[in-house]
Tab-separated table of C-alpha atoms in Angstrom:
chain	number	residue	atom	x	y	z
A	1	MET	CA	-13.904	-10.277	-34.227
A	2	ASP	CA	-14.498	-11.389	-37.678
A	3	HIS	CA	-17.508	-13.793	-36.808
A	4	GLN	CA	-18.858	-10.877	-34.567
A	5	GLY	CA	-18.663	-8.809	-37.936
A	6	HIS	CA	-20.644	-11.338	-39.959
A	7	SER	CA	-23.139	-11.877	-37.199
A	8	GLN	CA	-23.463	-7.888	-36.998
A	9	ASN	CA	-24.207	-7.535	-40.806
A	10	PRO	CA	-27.313	-9.646	-40.992
A	11	SER	CA	-28.459	-8.234	-37.843
A	12	MET	CA	-28.213	-4.994	-39.007
A	13	GLY	CA	-30.724	-5.650	-42.067
A	14	VAL	CA	-33.065	-7.435	-39.922
A	15	VAL	CA	-32.861	-4.440	-37.524
A	16	GLY	CA	-34.139	-2.608	-40.299
A	17	SER	CA	-37.027	-4.621	-41.234
A	18	GLY	CA	-37.644	-4.621	-37.351
A	19	ALA	CA	-37.438	-0.884	-37.177
A	20	GLN	CA	-40.190	-0.972	-40.262
A	21	LEU	CA	-42.431	-3.214	-37.892
A	22	ALA	CA	-42.135	-1.395	-34.801
A	23	TYR	CA	-43.362	1.990	-36.655
A	24	GLY	CA	-46.020	-0.039	-38.336
A	25	SER	CA	-47.135	-0.582	-35.126
A	26	ASN	CA	-46.304	2.687	-33.304
A	27	PRO	CA	-49.893	4.524	-35.579
A	28	TYR	CA	-51.817	1.629	-33.691
A	29	GLN	CA	-50.735	3.223	-30.356
A	30	PRO	CA	-51.379	6.756	-30.679
A	31	GLY	CA	-54.349	6.029	-32.765
A	32	GLN	CA	-56.034	4.453	-29.997
A	33	ILE	CA	-55.156	7.721	-28.057
A	34	THR	CA	-55.383	10.623	-30.064
A	35	GLY	CA	-57.856	9.290	-33.077
A	36	PRO	CA	-58.481	5.751	-33.039
A	37	PRO	CA	-60.808	5.871	-35.592
A	38	GLY	CA	-58.914	7.852	-38.015
A	39	SER	CA	-55.584	5.681	-37.800
A	40	VAL	CA	-57.875	2.322	-37.700
A	41	VAL	CA	-59.664	3.649	-40.913
A	42	THR	CA	-56.349	4.040	-42.767
A	43	SER	CA	-54.948	0.691	-41.710
A	44	VAL	CA	-58.395	-1.042	-42.759
A	45	GLY	CA	-58.167	1.098	-46.433
A	46	THR	CA	-54.381	-0.581	-46.502
A	47	ILE	CA	-55.647	-4.066	-45.667
A	48	GLN	CA	-58.674	-3.876	-48.216
A	49	SER	CA	-56.185	-2.861	-50.485
A	50	THR	CA	-53.423	-5.838	-50.217
A	51	GLY	CA	-55.431	-7.875	-48.080
A	52	GLN	CA	-53.493	-11.107	-47.635
A	53	PRO	CA	-50.003	-9.406	-48.535
A	54	ALA	CA	-50.247	-6.959	-45.838
A	55	GLY	CA	-51.515	-9.692	-43.227
A	56	ALA	CA	-48.065	-11.810	-44.315
A	57	GLN	CA	-45.523	-8.708	-44.054
A	58	LEU	CA	-47.188	-7.804	-40.349
A	59	GLY	CA	-46.876	-11.173	-39.119
A	60	GLN	CA	-43.247	-11.596	-40.710
A	61	HIS	CA	-42.242	-8.519	-39.227
A	62	GLN	CA	-43.419	-9.391	-35.919
A	63	LEU	CA	-41.765	-12.473	-35.778
A	64	ALA	CA	-38.360	-11.190	-37.627
A	65	TYR	CA	-38.782	-9.069	-34.469
A	66	GLN	CA	-39.256	-11.762	-31.686
A	67	HIS	CA	-36.278	-13.239	-33.312
A	68	ILE	CA	-33.797	-10.528	-33.330
A	69	HIS	CA	-34.484	-9.375	-29.865
A	70	GLN	CA	-34.008	-13.271	-28.522
A	71	GLN	CA	-30.860	-13.150	-30.830
A	72	GLN	CA	-29.753	-9.956	-29.061
A	73	GLN	CA	-30.740	-11.192	-25.280
A	74	HIS	CA	-29.153	-14.628	-26.553
A	75	GLN	CA	-25.766	-12.670	-27.256
A	76	LEU	CA	-25.692	-10.920	-24.621
A	77	GLN	CA	-25.908	-13.840	-22.085
A	78	GLN	CA	-23.285	-15.257	-23.636
A	79	GLN	CA	-20.982	-11.890	-23.453
A	80	LEU	CA	-21.785	-12.110	-19.371
A	81	GLN	CA	-20.861	-15.984	-19.324
A	82	GLN	CA	-17.561	-15.022	-20.922
A	83	PHE	CA	-17.197	-11.877	-18.698
A	84	TRP	CA	-17.574	-13.751	-15.519
A	85	SER	CA	-15.410	-16.576	-16.540
A	86	SER	CA	-12.874	-14.115	-18.024
A	87	GLN	CA	-12.941	-12.408	-14.120
A	88	TYR	CA	-12.583	-15.622	-12.336
A	89	GLN	CA	-9.249	-16.340	-14.407
A	90	GLU	CA	-8.196	-12.773	-14.033
A	91	ILE	CA	-8.520	-13.176	-10.103
A	92	GLU	CA	-6.454	-16.292	-10.125
A	93	LYS	CA	-3.599	-14.214	-11.684
A	94	VAL	CA	-4.093	-11.423	-9.598
A	95	THR	CA	-0.469	-11.235	-7.515
A	96	ASP	CA	-0.402	-7.245	-6.569
A	97	PHE	CA	-3.091	-6.069	-4.135
A	98	LYS	CA	-1.414	-2.475	-3.585
A	99	ASN	CA	-2.506	-0.881	-7.280
A	100	HIS	CA	-6.164	-1.044	-7.278
A	101	SER	CA	-8.239	-0.006	-9.971
A	102	LEU	CA	-10.448	1.912	-7.342
A	103	PRO	CA	-8.822	4.125	-4.277
A	104	LEU	CA	-9.200	2.522	-1.374
A	105	ALA	CA	-9.645	5.628	1.161
A	106	ARG	CA	-12.508	7.021	-1.319
A	107	ILE	CA	-14.532	3.520	-0.992
A	108	LYS	CA	-13.770	3.450	2.518
A	109	LYS	CA	-15.332	6.996	3.064
A	110	ILE	CA	-18.189	5.816	1.242
A	111	MET	CA	-18.898	3.099	3.604
A	112	LYS	CA	-18.788	5.276	6.464
A	113	ALA	CA	-21.164	7.391	5.036
A	114	ASP	CA	-23.436	5.085	6.978
A	115	GLU	CA	-23.232	6.386	10.823
A	116	ASP	CA	-23.636	2.897	12.030
A	117	VAL	CA	-20.794	1.809	10.119
A	118	ARG	CA	-17.827	2.566	12.673
A	119	MET	CA	-15.132	0.074	12.062
A	120	ILE	CA	-14.174	-1.986	8.972
A	121	SER	CA	-11.382	-4.659	8.582
A	122	ALA	CA	-8.398	-3.713	6.209
A	123	GLU	CA	-10.009	-6.330	3.650
A	124	ALA	CA	-13.276	-4.962	2.988
A	125	PRO	CA	-11.988	-1.558	0.797
A	126	VAL	CA	-9.830	-3.782	-1.167
A	127	ILE	CA	-12.732	-6.314	-1.832
A	128	PHE	CA	-15.471	-3.470	-2.645
A	129	ALA	CA	-12.730	-2.155	-5.151
A	130	ARG	CA	-12.697	-5.417	-6.865
A	131	ALA	CA	-16.328	-5.681	-6.317
A	132	CYS	CA	-17.220	-2.149	-7.659
A	133	GLU	CA	-14.999	-3.048	-10.690
A	134	MET	CA	-16.930	-6.124	-11.771
A	135	PHE	CA	-20.298	-3.806	-11.174
A	136	ILE	CA	-19.008	-1.272	-13.684
A	137	LEU	CA	-18.116	-3.560	-16.164
A	138	GLU	CA	-21.637	-5.529	-15.783
A	139	LEU	CA	-23.538	-2.529	-16.339
A	140	THR	CA	-20.924	-1.017	-19.018
A	141	LEU	CA	-21.802	-4.171	-20.936
A	142	ARG	CA	-25.576	-4.754	-20.463
A	143	SER	CA	-25.703	-0.778	-21.742
A	144	TRP	CA	-23.530	-1.358	-24.443
A	145	ASN	CA	-26.002	-4.279	-25.799
A	146	HIS	CA	-28.718	-1.501	-25.703
A	147	THR	CA	-26.536	0.932	-27.898
A	148	GLU	CA	-25.739	-1.703	-30.460
A	149	GLU	CA	-29.535	-2.632	-30.243
A	150	ASN	CA	-30.216	1.257	-32.009
A	151	LYS	CA	-27.624	0.999	-34.095
A	152	ARG	CA	-25.186	3.451	-32.311
A	153	ARG	CA	-21.717	3.947	-31.285
A	154	THR	CA	-21.753	5.939	-28.340
A	155	LEU	CA	-23.419	4.661	-25.149
A	156	GLN	CA	-25.697	7.211	-23.707
A	157	LYS	CA	-27.926	7.613	-20.670
A	158	ASN	CA	-30.859	5.792	-22.302
A	159	ASP	CA	-28.515	3.088	-22.556
A	160	ILE	CA	-27.721	3.098	-19.148
A	161	ALA	CA	-31.233	3.556	-18.106
A	162	ALA	CA	-32.276	0.586	-20.258
A	163	ALA	CA	-29.642	-1.995	-18.645
A	164	ILE	CA	-30.966	-0.838	-15.334
A	165	THR	CA	-34.710	-1.648	-16.121
A	166	ARG	CA	-33.946	-4.715	-17.869
A	167	THR	CA	-31.699	-6.171	-14.770
A	168	ASP	CA	-33.433	-6.961	-11.446
A	169	ILE	CA	-30.231	-6.618	-9.422
A	170	PHE	CA	-29.897	-3.341	-10.611
A	171	ASP	CA	-33.159	-1.911	-8.949
A	172	PHE	CA	-31.464	0.182	-6.725
A	173	LEU	CA	-30.179	2.266	-9.204
A	174	VAL	CA	-33.720	3.737	-10.262
A	175	ASP	CA	-33.075	6.440	-8.055
A	176	ILE	CA	-30.414	7.658	-10.633
A	177	VAL	CA	-32.340	7.206	-13.773
A	178	PRO	CA	-33.983	10.340	-15.206
A	179	ARG	CA	-37.839	10.261	-15.482
A	180	GLU	CA	-37.242	11.222	-19.363
A	181	ASP	CA	-35.320	7.831	-19.785
A	182	LEU	CA	-37.767	5.938	-17.798
A	183	LYS	CA	-40.540	6.884	-20.031
A	184	ASP	CA	-38.671	6.193	-23.189
A	185	GLU	CA	-38.041	3.170	-21.330
A	186	VAL	CA	-41.504	2.444	-20.796
A	187	LEU	CA	-42.996	3.973	-24.442
A	188	ALA	CA	-40.242	1.249	-25.759
A	189	SER	CA	-41.523	-1.734	-24.060
A	190	ILE	CA	-45.325	-0.969	-24.869
A	191	PRO	CA	-45.256	-1.897	-28.619
A	192	ARG	CA	-44.148	-5.134	-27.574
A	193	GLY	CA	-47.194	-5.485	-25.402
A	194	THR	CA	-49.487	-4.314	-27.918
A	195	MET	CA	-48.503	-7.235	-30.371
A	196	PRO	CA	-50.541	-9.864	-29.394
A	197	VAL	CA	-53.350	-6.931	-28.817
A	198	ALA	CA	-53.297	-6.256	-32.635
A	199	GLY	CA	-56.424	-8.705	-33.303
A	200	PRO	CA	-58.627	-6.756	-30.857
A	201	ALA	CA	-57.295	-3.509	-32.126
A	202	ASP	CA	-58.264	-4.425	-35.647
A	203	ALA	CA	-61.755	-5.450	-34.486
A	204	LEU	CA	-62.571	-2.127	-32.840
A	205	PRO	CA	-62.135	0.023	-35.611
A	206	TYR	CA	-65.048	-1.187	-37.523
A	207	CYS	CA	-67.825	0.209	-34.620
A	208	TYR	CA	-66.063	3.610	-34.909
A	209	MET	CA	-65.687	3.944	-38.723
A	210	PRO	CA	-68.852	5.795	-39.594
A	211	PRO	CA	-69.259	8.440	-37.173
A	212	GLN	CA	-65.853	9.987	-37.139
A	213	HIS	CA	-65.310	9.880	-41.049
A	214	PRO	CA	-64.126	13.708	-41.564
A	215	SER	CA	-61.414	13.760	-38.313
A	216	GLN	CA	-59.678	10.454	-40.274
A	217	VAL	CA	-58.737	12.356	-43.001
A	218	GLY	CA	-57.109	14.692	-40.201
A	219	ALA	CA	-55.415	11.541	-38.633
A	220	ALA	CA	-54.101	9.899	-42.172
A	221	GLY	CA	-52.140	13.935	-42.496
A	222	VAL	CA	-50.201	13.305	-39.427
A	223	ILE	CA	-49.425	9.845	-40.097
A	224	MET	CA	-48.518	10.728	-43.890
A	225	GLY	CA	-45.614	13.117	-41.962
A	226	LYS	CA	-43.612	10.114	-40.775
A	227	PRO	CA	-40.979	9.525	-43.390
A	228	VAL	CA	-40.881	5.543	-42.671
A	229	MET	CA	-44.601	5.349	-43.668
A	230	ASP	CA	-44.252	7.398	-46.692
A	231	PRO	CA	-42.525	4.746	-48.980
A	232	ASN	CA	-44.945	2.230	-47.697
A	233	MET	CA	-48.169	4.088	-48.334
A	234	TYR	CA	-47.181	5.348	-51.954
A	235	ALA	CA	-46.300	1.232	-52.544
A	236	GLN	CA	-49.680	0.213	-51.312
A	237	GLN	CA	-51.322	3.193	-53.122
B	27	MET	CA	-15.604	7.450	-7.042
B	28	PRO	CA	-13.148	9.228	-9.417
B	29	ILE	CA	-14.354	9.516	-13.024
B	30	THR	CA	-10.885	8.559	-14.492
B	31	ASN	CA	-10.878	5.331	-12.860
B	32	VAL	CA	-14.239	4.663	-13.926
B	33	THR	CA	-13.144	5.836	-17.564
B	34	LYS	CA	-10.323	3.421	-17.627
B	35	ILE	CA	-12.727	0.431	-16.055
B	36	THR	CA	-15.331	1.197	-19.243
B	37	GLY	CA	-12.721	1.196	-21.588
B	38	GLN	CA	-12.018	-2.584	-20.828
B	39	ILE	CA	-15.129	-3.636	-21.758
B	40	LEU	CA	-16.031	-1.486	-24.554
B	41	PRO	CA	-15.167	-1.925	-28.154
B	42	ASN	CA	-12.089	-0.008	-29.954
B	43	ASN	CA	-14.606	2.259	-31.832
B	44	ALA	CA	-16.930	2.925	-28.888
B	45	LYS	CA	-17.722	5.984	-27.748
B	46	ILE	CA	-19.382	7.061	-24.217
B	47	SER	CA	-21.074	10.136	-23.450
B	48	TYR	CA	-20.192	12.398	-20.176
B	49	ASP	CA	-23.532	12.180	-18.912
B	50	ALA	CA	-23.603	8.251	-19.353
B	51	MET	CA	-20.006	8.249	-17.458
B	52	ASP	CA	-21.573	9.930	-14.764
B	53	MET	CA	-24.413	7.804	-14.228
B	54	ILE	CA	-22.083	4.785	-14.285
B	55	GLN	CA	-19.710	6.954	-11.624
B	56	GLN	CA	-23.073	7.617	-9.287
B	57	GLY	CA	-24.010	3.780	-9.984
B	58	ALA	CA	-20.751	2.482	-8.283
B	59	THR	CA	-20.888	4.882	-5.268
B	60	LYS	CA	-24.701	3.533	-4.849
B	61	TYR	CA	-23.818	-0.123	-5.247
B	62	ILE	CA	-20.963	0.448	-2.270
B	63	ASN	CA	-23.748	2.314	-0.007
B	64	PHE	CA	-26.118	-0.638	-1.107
B	65	VAL	CA	-24.345	-3.525	0.032
B	66	THR	CA	-22.757	-1.930	2.931
B	67	ARG	CA	-26.036	-1.380	4.140
B	68	LYS	CA	-26.933	-4.912	3.947
B	69	ALA	CA	-23.575	-5.942	5.510
B	70	LYS	CA	-24.477	-3.770	8.264
B	71	GLU	CA	-27.276	-6.257	9.258
B	72	GLN	CA	-25.316	-8.958	9.416
B	73	CYS	CA	-22.938	-7.522	11.537
B	74	GLN	CA	-25.273	-6.111	13.760
B	75	SER	CA	-27.349	-9.750	13.804
B	76	GLU	CA	-23.733	-11.037	15.292
B	77	TYR	CA	-23.088	-8.432	17.701
B	78	ARG	CA	-19.825	-7.585	15.778
B	79	LYS	CA	-18.434	-4.260	15.682
B	80	ILE	CA	-16.179	-4.749	12.716
B	81	MET	CA	-17.248	-5.197	9.229
B	82	ASN	CA	-15.229	-7.732	7.445
B	83	ALA	CA	-14.851	-9.250	3.817
B	84	GLU	CA	-17.359	-12.273	4.907
B	85	ASP	CA	-19.888	-9.649	5.373
B	86	LEU	CA	-19.772	-7.920	2.088
B	87	LEU	CA	-20.137	-11.268	0.282
B	88	TRP	CA	-22.829	-12.256	2.193
B	89	ALA	CA	-24.626	-9.078	1.217
B	90	MET	CA	-23.889	-9.400	-2.387
B	91	LYS	CA	-25.509	-12.819	-2.255
B	92	LYS	CA	-28.248	-11.741	-0.294
B	93	LEU	CA	-28.777	-8.730	-2.621
B	94	GLY	CA	-28.878	-11.404	-5.811
B	95	PHE	CA	-25.301	-10.148	-6.941
B	96	ASN	CA	-24.481	-14.522	-6.628
B	97	ASP	CA	-22.327	-14.302	-9.770
B	98	TYR	CA	-19.803	-11.831	-7.839
B	99	VAL	CA	-19.713	-13.992	-4.931
B	100	GLU	CA	-17.509	-17.172	-6.429
B	101	PRO	CA	-15.185	-14.707	-8.081
B	102	LEU	CA	-14.607	-12.656	-5.017
B	103	THR	CA	-14.251	-15.744	-2.823
B	104	ALA	CA	-11.075	-16.867	-4.718
B	105	PHE	CA	-9.899	-13.060	-4.727
B	106	VAL	CA	-10.290	-12.705	-0.690
B	107	GLN	CA	-8.250	-15.911	-0.653
B	108	ARG	CA	-5.103	-14.989	-2.330
B	109	TYR	CA	-5.080	-11.487	-0.429
B	110	ARG	CA	-5.290	-13.219	2.495
B	111	ASN	CA	-2.246	-15.784	1.000
B	112	ILE	CA	-0.210	-12.671	0.296
B	113	GLU	CA	-0.828	-10.630	3.209
B	114	GLY	CA	0.764	-13.468	5.160
B	115	SER	CA	3.799	-13.172	2.725
B	116	ASP	CA	4.089	-9.375	4.120
B	117	LEU	CA	4.135	-11.004	7.456
B	118	PHE	CA	6.967	-12.779	7.012
B	119	THR	CA	8.544	-9.775	5.648
B	120	SER	CA	8.226	-8.081	8.760
B	121	HIS	CA	9.955	-10.674	10.498
B	122	LYS	CA	12.947	-9.743	8.647
B	123	GLU	CA	13.043	-6.374	10.356
B	124	PRO	CA	14.454	-7.610	13.791
B	125	ILE	CA	17.792	-8.810	11.435
B	126	PRO	CA	19.175	-5.202	11.455
B	127	HIS	CA	19.266	-5.272	14.903
B	128	ILE	CA	21.440	-8.276	14.822
B	129	GLU	CA	23.802	-6.480	12.864
B	130	ASN	CA	23.875	-3.656	15.324
B	131	ASN	CA	25.264	-5.973	18.105
B	132	GLU	CA	28.403	-6.078	15.833
B	133	PRO	CA	29.680	-2.660	16.806
B	134	ARG	CA	29.472	-3.655	20.461
B	135	PRO	CA	32.312	-5.773	20.323
B	136	ASN	CA	34.483	-2.367	19.141
B	137	PRO	CA	34.364	-0.928	22.748
B	138	MET	CA	36.170	-3.602	24.046
B	139	PRO	CA	39.594	-3.324	22.386
B	140	THR	CA	39.108	0.315	23.335
B	141	LEU	CA	38.784	-0.395	26.881
B	142	GLU	CA	42.418	-3.104	26.294
B	143	ILE	CA	43.620	-0.140	24.662
B	144	LEU	CA	42.826	2.174	27.756
B	145	HIS	CA	44.771	-0.824	30.174
B	146	SER	CA	47.623	-0.992	28.052
B	147	PRO	CA	49.571	2.560	28.594
B	148	VAL	CA	48.787	2.797	32.318
B	149	PRO	CA	51.217	-0.123	33.519
B	150	PRO	CA	54.839	1.491	31.926
B	151	PRO	CA	54.726	5.041	33.702
B	152	VAL	CA	54.150	3.211	36.822
B	153	HIS	CA	57.432	1.135	36.649
B	154	SER	CA	59.260	3.855	35.273
B	155	SER	CA	58.484	6.010	38.221
B	156	LYS	CA	59.778	3.555	40.683
B	157	PRO	CA	63.431	3.814	40.121
B	158	TYR	CA	63.247	7.647	40.772
B	159	PHE	CA	61.830	7.227	44.112
B	160	SER	CA	64.519	4.458	45.078
B	161	ILE	CA	67.446	7.163	44.049
B	162	ASP	CA	65.886	9.906	46.010
B	163	THR	CA	65.995	7.581	49.323
B	164	SER	CA	69.665	7.123	48.736
B	165	HIS	CA	70.088	10.871	49.017
B	166	ARG	CA	68.490	11.191	52.312
B	167	GLU	CA	70.781	8.240	54.110
B	168	LEU	CA	73.958	10.747	53.630
B	169	ILE	CA	72.845	13.483	55.713
B	170	PRO	CA	72.586	11.399	58.863
B	171	HIS	CA	76.482	10.379	58.346
B	172	THR	CA	77.800	14.033	58.118
B	173	GLU	CA	75.525	14.556	61.716
B	174	ASN	CA	77.889	11.968	62.784
B	175	ASN	CA	80.990	13.799	62.428
B	176	GLY	CA	79.761	16.498	64.962
B	177	PRO	CA	80.431	14.889	68.222
B	178	SER	CA	83.679	13.119	67.419
B	179	LEU	CA	85.103	16.663	66.676
B	180	GLY	CA	83.594	18.104	69.755
B	181	LEU	CA	86.250	15.504	71.649
B	182	GLU	CA	89.357	17.454	71.066
B	183	PRO	CA	88.534	21.130	71.200
B	184	ASN	CA	92.199	22.327	70.765
B	185	HIS	CA	93.226	20.186	67.523
B	186	MET	CA	89.523	21.150	66.300
B	187	PRO	CA	90.707	23.623	63.346
B	188	THR	CA	93.204	21.500	61.878
B	189	PHE	CA	91.110	18.421	61.772
B	190	GLU	CA	88.163	20.183	60.662
B	191	MET	CA	90.155	21.668	57.953
B	192	THR	CA	92.018	18.492	56.508
B	193	PRO	CA	89.458	15.654	57.106
B	194	LEU	CA	86.257	17.495	55.056
B	195	SER	CA	88.360	17.828	51.876
B	196	PRO	CA	89.415	14.426	51.800
B	197	SER	CA	86.291	12.939	53.045
B	198	VAL	CA	84.150	14.910	50.216
B	199	HIS	CA	86.376	13.890	47.340
B	200	PRO	CA	86.039	10.078	47.975
B	201	PHE	CA	82.169	10.560	48.203
B	202	GLU	CA	81.973	12.362	45.112
B	203	SER	CA	84.487	9.766	43.422
B	204	TYR	CA	82.114	6.610	44.003
B	205	PHE	CA	79.152	8.447	43.403
B	206	SER	CA	80.235	9.080	39.847
B	207	ILE	CA	81.890	5.485	39.478
B	208	ASP	CA	79.103	2.962	41.179
B	209	PRO	CA	76.385	3.234	43.181
B	210	ASP	CA	76.808	-0.084	44.444
B	211	THR	CA	80.399	1.501	45.764
B	212	ASN	CA	78.194	3.990	47.600
B	213	LEU	CA	76.349	1.220	49.446
B	214	GLU	CA	79.853	0.159	51.070
B	215	ILE	CA	80.963	3.516	51.993
B	216	LEU	CA	77.585	3.713	53.710
B	217	ASP	CA	78.333	0.533	56.077
B	218	PRO	CA	78.385	2.302	59.548
B	219	ASN	CA	81.680	0.021	60.155
B	220	ASP	CA	83.800	1.379	57.834
B	221	ILE	CA	83.046	4.994	58.590
B	222	ASN	CA	83.928	4.148	62.168
B	223	GLU	CA	87.202	2.821	61.210
B	224	ILE	CA	88.182	5.986	59.191
B	225	TYR	CA	87.402	8.269	62.352
B	226	LEU	CA	89.732	6.021	64.782
B	227	ASP	CA	92.224	6.374	62.400
B	228	GLU	CA	92.356	9.884	62.368
B	229	PHE	CA	92.554	9.772	66.164
B	230	GLY	CA	95.744	7.454	66.123
B	231	VAL	CA	97.869	9.639	63.647
B	232	GLY	CA	97.019	12.787	66.230
B	233	CYS	CA	100.038	11.911	68.251
B	234	SER	CA	102.840	13.511	66.214
B	235	ASN	CA	102.792	16.352	63.524
B	236	ASP	CA	105.104	14.967	60.839
B	237	ALA	CA	103.881	11.598	61.370
B	238	PHE	CA	100.461	13.046	61.060
B	239	ASN	CA	101.073	14.995	57.788
B	240	ASN	CA	102.548	11.612	56.252
B	241	VAL	CA	100.494	8.939	57.762
B	242	ASP	CA	97.232	10.710	57.250
B	243	VAL	CA	97.809	10.343	53.332
B	244	SER	CA	98.910	7.211	53.272
B	245	ALA	CA	96.966	5.560	55.623
B	246	LEU	CA	93.625	7.085	54.045
B	247	PHE	CA	94.614	5.225	50.625
B	248	LYS	CA	95.310	2.021	52.093
B	249	HIS	CA	91.749	1.623	53.883
B	250	ASP	CA	90.387	2.439	50.468
B	251	GLN	CA	92.231	-0.292	48.642
B	252	PRO	CA	91.250	-3.068	50.464
């Protein structure tokens, strides 16, 4: 537990910088969709004012974010390995097969929901009880990983949606994921995709700069509305 | 799938200070149900391909492997083996059930003593009844002797009243005395030879009146004594 606590502290700080990076990338995306020239002009302005320091900061943010993501994935893999190892050890200690974590009658009913399934051996529900327990534990573990990424202590629907989206063997569960959670997950994945495209995005705004000068001011206003950007803007100014 | 069971399972893997929303719990619950349907549908393909009607543990493990749940197969294989070992011991327990039947056989010997008891009271009453029958027989034998007296009295019609009175009284007394004294004595009296001798003496004494009176009494005593 102490080690986990220590590891969480630096990750918390790093996550903060990662969040800044994420917010930095966000205006690029909406800029392209709604008022690309305006947002581009704004970013160009900031670059011109600070030049090298701005570029260095962006690079650092990207690297930090990638590192955090890799670290979290590595942590998850370790947790999963420990989970399966403990499962195998627990099974070797099982002596009572009459007390199941899940009711066998209910499992049998669910199995027989398929009309073609008529006869089931006595072993099948017992095995399924254990398998479902493993499934619930794995899904919960992967979901909690997403909860921790967002610095929350309450596991929510979107955490489960994220776990389902990220795990191939959970594809059959896409039906139970609400569309809203799917969209959120898709949007969350876009910023990472746009990172490598940052170069060409910077190149494009030069072409649009002169003709849409008046609308740029409006877009800048929208950007100003975001609380995270405020300190950066003031600092740059 | 009951929400309480799902809650307990999730509690095993989450930190103590972690919380889980009801919506999330509901999603996990639905996921578990869909997982069973998903694996069952795949296992059914295996059963049908081998023309089997009963779905067993191997079919489920095969399906999980095909569907990518490889991490589940190894622990569950060990689980199945342990389950079958314990199930085997349950069969051993079932063998113990016949033992009570053996205990039930023990009461069976009890009826035997009862039968013996039934036999034991029968012999005594049978033995006790025999002596009574023998006594009754002896009484019947006495009657024919009284009938024999008839023809002897008929031979002397003139002296009939005197003979009839006198011999009856002394004859009755001796018989009664013998009965009261010993049963064996009765048997001696019953001898036909003794009875005939008594009647002959009576005929001889009838010759004289005086001699008859005196001699009758003495003669009777003499015969009785030897």
